[in-house]
Short mmCIF file of C-alpha atoms and ligand atoms in Angstrom, two decimals:
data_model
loop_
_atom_site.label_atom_id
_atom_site.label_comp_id
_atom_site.label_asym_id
_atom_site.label_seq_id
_atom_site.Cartn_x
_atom_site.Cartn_y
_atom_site.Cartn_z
CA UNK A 1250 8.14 43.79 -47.96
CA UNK A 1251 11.43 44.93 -49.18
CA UNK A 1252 12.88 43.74 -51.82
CA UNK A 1253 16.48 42.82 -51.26
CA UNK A 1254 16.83 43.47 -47.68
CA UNK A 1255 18.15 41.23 -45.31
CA UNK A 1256 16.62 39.89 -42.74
CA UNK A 1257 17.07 36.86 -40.04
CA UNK A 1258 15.25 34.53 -37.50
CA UNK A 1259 16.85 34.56 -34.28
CA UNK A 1260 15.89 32.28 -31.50
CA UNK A 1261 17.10 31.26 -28.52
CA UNK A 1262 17.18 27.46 -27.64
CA UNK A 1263 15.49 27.06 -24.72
CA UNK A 1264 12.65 25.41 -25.81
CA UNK A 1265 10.67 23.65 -28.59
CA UNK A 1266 9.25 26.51 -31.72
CA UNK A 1267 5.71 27.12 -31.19
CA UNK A 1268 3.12 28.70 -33.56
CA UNK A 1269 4.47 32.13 -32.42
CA UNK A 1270 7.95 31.35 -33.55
CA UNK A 1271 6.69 30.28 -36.99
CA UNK A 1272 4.52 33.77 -37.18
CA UNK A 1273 8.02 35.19 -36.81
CA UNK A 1274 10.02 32.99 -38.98
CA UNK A 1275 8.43 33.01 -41.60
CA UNK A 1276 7.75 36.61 -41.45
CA UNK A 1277 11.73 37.19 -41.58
CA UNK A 1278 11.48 34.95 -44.36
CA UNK A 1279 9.18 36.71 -46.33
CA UNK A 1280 10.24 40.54 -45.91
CA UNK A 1281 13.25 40.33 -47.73
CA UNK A 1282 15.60 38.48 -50.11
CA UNK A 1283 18.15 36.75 -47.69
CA UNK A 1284 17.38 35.35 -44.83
CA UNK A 1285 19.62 34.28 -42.28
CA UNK A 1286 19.51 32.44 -38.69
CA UNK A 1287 21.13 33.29 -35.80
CA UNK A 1288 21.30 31.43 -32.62
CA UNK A 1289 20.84 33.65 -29.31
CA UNK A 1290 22.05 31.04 -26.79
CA UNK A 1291 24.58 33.47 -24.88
CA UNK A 1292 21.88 32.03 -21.70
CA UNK A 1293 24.26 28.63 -20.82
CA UNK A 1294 21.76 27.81 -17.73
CA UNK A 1295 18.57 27.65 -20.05
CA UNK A 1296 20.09 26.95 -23.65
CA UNK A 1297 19.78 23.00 -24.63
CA UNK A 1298 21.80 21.76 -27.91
CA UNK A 1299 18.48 19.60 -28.57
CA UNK A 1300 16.50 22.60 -28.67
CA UNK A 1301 18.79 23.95 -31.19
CA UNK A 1302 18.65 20.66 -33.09
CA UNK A 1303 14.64 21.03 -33.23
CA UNK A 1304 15.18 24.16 -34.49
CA UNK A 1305 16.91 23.18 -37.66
CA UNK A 1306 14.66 20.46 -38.00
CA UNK A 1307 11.61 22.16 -37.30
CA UNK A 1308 12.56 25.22 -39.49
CA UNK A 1309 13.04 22.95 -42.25
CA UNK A 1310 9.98 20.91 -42.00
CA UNK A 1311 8.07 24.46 -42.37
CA UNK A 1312 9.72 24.68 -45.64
CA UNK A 1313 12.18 27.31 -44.65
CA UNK A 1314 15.62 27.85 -46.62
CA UNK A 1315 18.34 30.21 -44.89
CA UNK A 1316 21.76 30.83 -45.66
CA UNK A 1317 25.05 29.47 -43.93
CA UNK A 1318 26.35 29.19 -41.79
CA UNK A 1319 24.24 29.88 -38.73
CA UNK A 1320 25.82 32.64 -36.26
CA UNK A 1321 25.67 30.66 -33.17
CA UNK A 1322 26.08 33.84 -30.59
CA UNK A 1323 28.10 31.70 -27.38
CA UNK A 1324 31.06 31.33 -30.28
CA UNK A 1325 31.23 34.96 -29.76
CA UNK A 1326 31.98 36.80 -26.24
CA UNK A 1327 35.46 37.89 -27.30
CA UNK A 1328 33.50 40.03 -30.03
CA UNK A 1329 30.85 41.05 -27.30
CA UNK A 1330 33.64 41.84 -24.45
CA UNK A 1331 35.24 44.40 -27.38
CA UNK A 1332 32.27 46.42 -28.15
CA UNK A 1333 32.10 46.50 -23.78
CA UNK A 1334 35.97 47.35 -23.69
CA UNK A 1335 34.88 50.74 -26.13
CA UNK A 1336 32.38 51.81 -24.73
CA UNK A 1337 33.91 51.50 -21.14
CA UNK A 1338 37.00 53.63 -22.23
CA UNK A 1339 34.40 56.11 -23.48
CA UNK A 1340 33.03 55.97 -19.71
CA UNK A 1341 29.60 55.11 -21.44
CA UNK A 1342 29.65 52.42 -18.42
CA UNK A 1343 29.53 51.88 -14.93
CA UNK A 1344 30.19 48.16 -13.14
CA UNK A 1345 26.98 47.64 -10.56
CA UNK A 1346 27.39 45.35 -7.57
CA UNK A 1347 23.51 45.49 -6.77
CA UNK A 1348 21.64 42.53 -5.69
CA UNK A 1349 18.08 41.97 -6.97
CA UNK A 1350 17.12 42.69 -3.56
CA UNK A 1351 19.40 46.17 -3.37
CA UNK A 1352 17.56 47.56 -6.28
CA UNK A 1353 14.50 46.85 -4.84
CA UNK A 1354 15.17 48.03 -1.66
CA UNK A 1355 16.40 51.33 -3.03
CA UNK A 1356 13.10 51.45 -5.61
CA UNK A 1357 10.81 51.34 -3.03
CA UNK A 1358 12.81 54.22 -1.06
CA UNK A 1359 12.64 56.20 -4.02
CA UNK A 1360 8.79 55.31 -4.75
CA UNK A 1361 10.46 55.71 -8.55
CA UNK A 1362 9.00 52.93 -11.16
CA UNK A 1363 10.06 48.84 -9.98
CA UNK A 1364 11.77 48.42 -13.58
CA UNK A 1365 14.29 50.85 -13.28
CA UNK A 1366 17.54 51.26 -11.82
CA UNK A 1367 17.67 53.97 -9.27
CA UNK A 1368 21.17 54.44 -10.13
CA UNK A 1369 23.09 53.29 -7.27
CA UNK A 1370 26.12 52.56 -8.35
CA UNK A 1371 26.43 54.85 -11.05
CA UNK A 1372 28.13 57.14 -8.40
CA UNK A 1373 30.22 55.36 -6.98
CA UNK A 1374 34.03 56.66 -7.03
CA UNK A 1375 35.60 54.61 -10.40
CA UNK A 1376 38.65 53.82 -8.48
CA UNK A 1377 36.83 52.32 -5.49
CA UNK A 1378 34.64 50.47 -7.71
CA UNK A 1379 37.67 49.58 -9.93
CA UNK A 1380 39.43 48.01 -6.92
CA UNK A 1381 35.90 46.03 -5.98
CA UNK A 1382 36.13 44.55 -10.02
CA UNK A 1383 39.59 43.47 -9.66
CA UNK A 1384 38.92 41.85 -6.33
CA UNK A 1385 36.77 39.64 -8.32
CA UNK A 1386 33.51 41.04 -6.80
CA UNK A 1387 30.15 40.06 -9.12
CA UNK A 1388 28.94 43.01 -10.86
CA UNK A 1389 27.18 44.18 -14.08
CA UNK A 1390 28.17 46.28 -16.38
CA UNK A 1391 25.62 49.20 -17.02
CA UNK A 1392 25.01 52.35 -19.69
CA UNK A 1393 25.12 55.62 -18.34
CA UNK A 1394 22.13 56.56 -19.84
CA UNK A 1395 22.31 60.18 -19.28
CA UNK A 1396 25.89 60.30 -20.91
CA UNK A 1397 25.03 58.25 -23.80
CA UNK A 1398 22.05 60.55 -24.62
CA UNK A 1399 24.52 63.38 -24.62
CA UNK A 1400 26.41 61.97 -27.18
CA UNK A 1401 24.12 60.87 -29.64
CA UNK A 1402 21.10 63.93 -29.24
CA UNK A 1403 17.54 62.32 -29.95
CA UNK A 1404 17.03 59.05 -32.21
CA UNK A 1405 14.41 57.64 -34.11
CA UNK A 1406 13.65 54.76 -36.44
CA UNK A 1407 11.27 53.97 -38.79
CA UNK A 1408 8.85 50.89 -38.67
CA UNK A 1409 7.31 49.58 -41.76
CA UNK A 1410 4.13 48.69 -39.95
CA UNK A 1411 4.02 51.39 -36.91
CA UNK A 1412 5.67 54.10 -38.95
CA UNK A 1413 8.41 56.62 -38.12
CA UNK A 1414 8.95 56.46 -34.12
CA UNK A 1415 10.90 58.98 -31.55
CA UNK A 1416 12.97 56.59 -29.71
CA UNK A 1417 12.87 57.16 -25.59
CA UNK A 1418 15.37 54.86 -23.87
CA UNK A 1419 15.66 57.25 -20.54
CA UNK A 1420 12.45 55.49 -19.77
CA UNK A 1421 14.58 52.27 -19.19
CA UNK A 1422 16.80 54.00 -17.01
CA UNK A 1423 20.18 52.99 -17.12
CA UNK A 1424 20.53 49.20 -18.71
CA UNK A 1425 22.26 46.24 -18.15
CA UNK A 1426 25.04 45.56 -21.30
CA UNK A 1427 26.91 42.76 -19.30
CA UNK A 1428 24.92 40.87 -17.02
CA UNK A 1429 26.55 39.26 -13.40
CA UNK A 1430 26.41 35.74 -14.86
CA UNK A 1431 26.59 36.52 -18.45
CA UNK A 1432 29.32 38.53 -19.79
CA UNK A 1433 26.90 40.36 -22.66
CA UNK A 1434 23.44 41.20 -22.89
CA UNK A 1435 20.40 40.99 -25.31
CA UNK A 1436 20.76 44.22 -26.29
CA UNK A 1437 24.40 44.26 -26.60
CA UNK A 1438 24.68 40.89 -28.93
CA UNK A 1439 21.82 41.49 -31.21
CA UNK A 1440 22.91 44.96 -32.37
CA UNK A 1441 26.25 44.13 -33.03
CA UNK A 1442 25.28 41.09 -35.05
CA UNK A 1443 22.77 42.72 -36.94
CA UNK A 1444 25.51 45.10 -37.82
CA UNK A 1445 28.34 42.35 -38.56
CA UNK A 1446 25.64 40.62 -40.52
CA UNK A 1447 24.45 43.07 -42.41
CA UNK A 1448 20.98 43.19 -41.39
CA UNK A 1449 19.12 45.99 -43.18
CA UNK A 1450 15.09 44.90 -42.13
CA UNK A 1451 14.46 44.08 -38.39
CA UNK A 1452 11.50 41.90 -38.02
CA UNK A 1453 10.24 41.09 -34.75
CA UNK A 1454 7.76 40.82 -32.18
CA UNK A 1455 6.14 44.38 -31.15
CA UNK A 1456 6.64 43.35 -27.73
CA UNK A 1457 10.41 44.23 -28.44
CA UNK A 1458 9.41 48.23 -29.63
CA UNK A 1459 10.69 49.84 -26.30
CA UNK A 1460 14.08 46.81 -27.24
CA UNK A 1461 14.33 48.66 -30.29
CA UNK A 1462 15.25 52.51 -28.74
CA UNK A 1463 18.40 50.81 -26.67
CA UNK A 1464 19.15 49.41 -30.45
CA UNK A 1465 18.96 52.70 -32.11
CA UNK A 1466 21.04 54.25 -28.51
CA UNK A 1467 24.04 51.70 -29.23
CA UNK A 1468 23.69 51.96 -32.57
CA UNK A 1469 24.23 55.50 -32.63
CA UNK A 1470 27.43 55.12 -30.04
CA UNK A 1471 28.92 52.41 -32.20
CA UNK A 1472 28.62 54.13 -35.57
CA UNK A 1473 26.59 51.06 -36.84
CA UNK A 1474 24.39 51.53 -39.63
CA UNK A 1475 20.64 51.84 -38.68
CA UNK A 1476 18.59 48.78 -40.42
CA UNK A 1477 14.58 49.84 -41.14
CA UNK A 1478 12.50 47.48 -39.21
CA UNK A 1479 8.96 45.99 -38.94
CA UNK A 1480 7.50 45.13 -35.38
CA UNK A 1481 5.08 42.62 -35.74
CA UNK A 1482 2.01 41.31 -34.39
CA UNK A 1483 1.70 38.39 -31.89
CA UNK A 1484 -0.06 35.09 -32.75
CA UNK A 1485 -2.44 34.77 -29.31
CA UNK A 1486 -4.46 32.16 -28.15
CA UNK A 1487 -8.01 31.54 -28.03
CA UNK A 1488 -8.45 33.72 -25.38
CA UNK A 1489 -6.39 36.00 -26.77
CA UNK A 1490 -2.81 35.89 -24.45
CA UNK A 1491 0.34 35.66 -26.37
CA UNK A 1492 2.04 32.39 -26.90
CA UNK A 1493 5.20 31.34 -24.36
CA UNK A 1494 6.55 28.45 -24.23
CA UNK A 1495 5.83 28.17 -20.34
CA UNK A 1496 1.82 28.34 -21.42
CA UNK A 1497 2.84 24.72 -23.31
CA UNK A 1498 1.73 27.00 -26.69
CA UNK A 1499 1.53 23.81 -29.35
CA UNK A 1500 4.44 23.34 -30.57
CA UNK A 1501 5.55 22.39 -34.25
CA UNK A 1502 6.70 19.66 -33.46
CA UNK A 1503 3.57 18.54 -31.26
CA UNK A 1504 1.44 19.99 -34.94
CA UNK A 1505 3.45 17.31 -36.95
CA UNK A 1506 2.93 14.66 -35.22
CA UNK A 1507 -0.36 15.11 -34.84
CA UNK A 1508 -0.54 14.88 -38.48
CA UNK A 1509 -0.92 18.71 -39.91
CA UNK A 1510 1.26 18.91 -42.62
CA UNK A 1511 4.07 21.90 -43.56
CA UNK A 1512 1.42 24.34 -45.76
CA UNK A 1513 -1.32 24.07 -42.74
CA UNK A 1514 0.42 24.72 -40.08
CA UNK A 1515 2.17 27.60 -42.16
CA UNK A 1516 -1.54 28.72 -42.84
CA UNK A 1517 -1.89 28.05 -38.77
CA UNK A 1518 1.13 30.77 -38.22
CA UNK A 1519 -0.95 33.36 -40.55
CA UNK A 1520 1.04 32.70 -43.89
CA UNK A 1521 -1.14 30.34 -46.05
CA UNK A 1522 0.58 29.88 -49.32
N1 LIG B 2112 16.31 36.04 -29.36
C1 LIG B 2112 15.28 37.01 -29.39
C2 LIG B 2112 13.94 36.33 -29.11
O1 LIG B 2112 13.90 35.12 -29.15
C3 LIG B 2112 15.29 37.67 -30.74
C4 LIG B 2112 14.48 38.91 -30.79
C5 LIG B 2112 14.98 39.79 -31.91
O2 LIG B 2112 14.68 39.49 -33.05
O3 LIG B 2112 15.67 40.74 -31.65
O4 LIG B 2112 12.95 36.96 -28.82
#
């Protein structure tokens, strides 16, 4: 899709590959010129080292190549907690002590929309809340939206397959970078290893297009280049829902021992050879 570019495969291990993860892999695979794998276990309570063992194996049985080593993410919160330590002396964040059952308490007070914050904590006084972090009280650490917007004026990307795109991340409110029980986030870890890893082509599901305008945001903040990407389609089932792993989608591994062999399920996964 582009010659040269770099691209990379990056599940997380908490479950067997289906069909749907093959779609994407070999996607990846097939954009660009080097293709890399990343692991995105930073999740301790659902990650499972034999799930990232069938994921080697299973990659490899598909016929996929990719180059070492493997970025395994959980080797890397001192790298995460830096990024979080910048943009916190830029006052980008604010620590939130809300409960799941705060937010929703204050959502429905507000009638404002049940996925985002209602900004809570974002005013509380920063030496109050300061005292409340070093007390050791659970919190996340969130973007101040409306101050990160400031800095970086409107952002777009372009999309090989939806073309160019205005970015709107105000419409998820004010996001999670460090969650209570996880010192990072999604968001936080896969930008800054696309960055360190010198991503230049994004592929990925187009469920993650609204993932992609916090990318752009941080991004933007961090002075990280901006990689062009290509949101793809989903593989869905017969009755045409996307495939999850809770749904027991078939998994590769369930495909070859069954019998199918590497070039049909490949042709399965919408790349026949
Ligand atoms: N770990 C993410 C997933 O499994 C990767 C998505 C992405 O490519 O950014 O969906």
């Amino acid at each position: 899709m582009i010659q040269g570019a770099v691209t990379r495969f990056a599940p997380s291990p908490t479950g067997l590959l289906h069909l749907g993860h093959a779609h994407a892999a070999l996607f990846a695979a097939r954009a660009g010129g080097r293709f890399l794998l990343r692991l995105e276990d930073i999740d301790a309570t659902r990650c499972r080292p034999e799930f990232t063992e069938a994921i080697f194996e299973d990659l490899s049985w598909l016929g996929l190549r990719w180059e070492e080593p493997v970025r395994v993410q959980s080797a890397h919160f001192a790298e995460y907690r830096a990024v979080l330590h910048r943009l916190q002396s830029r006052r980008l964040l604010y620590p939130c002590f809300c409960t799941r059952a705060d937010i929703a308490a204050a959502v429905s007070a507000q009638h404002g929309p049940a996925h985002i914050y209602p900004g809570t904590c974002r005013g509380l006084d920063p030496g109050l809340a300061a005292v409340r972090v070093a007390a050791g009280e659970a919190h996340a650490l969130r973007l101040d939206m409306a101050r990160a917007l400031a800095e970086t004026g409107p952002l777009t990307f372009q999309d090989l397959i939806h073309g160019p795109r205005r970015c709107d991340p105000t419409a998820q409110g004010d996001v999670v970078l460090a969650r209570k029980d996880i010192p990072a986030s999604y968001h936080l870890c896969v930008t800054h290893d696309d960055a360190l890893q010198g991503v230049t082509l994004v592929t990925r599901g187009e469920d993650l297009l609204e993932a992609t305008d916090i990318h752009r945001l941080l991004q933007a903040l961090m002075g990280w280049p901006e990689p062009s990407y290509a949101h793809h389609t989903l593989i869905r089932d017969g009755e045409g829902r996307r495939l999850a792993k809770r749904d027991k989608a078939p998994t590769l591994r369930a495909l070859r021992e069954a019998g199918r062999s590497p070039a049909e399920v490949r042709a399965m996964a919408g790349f026949p050879d």
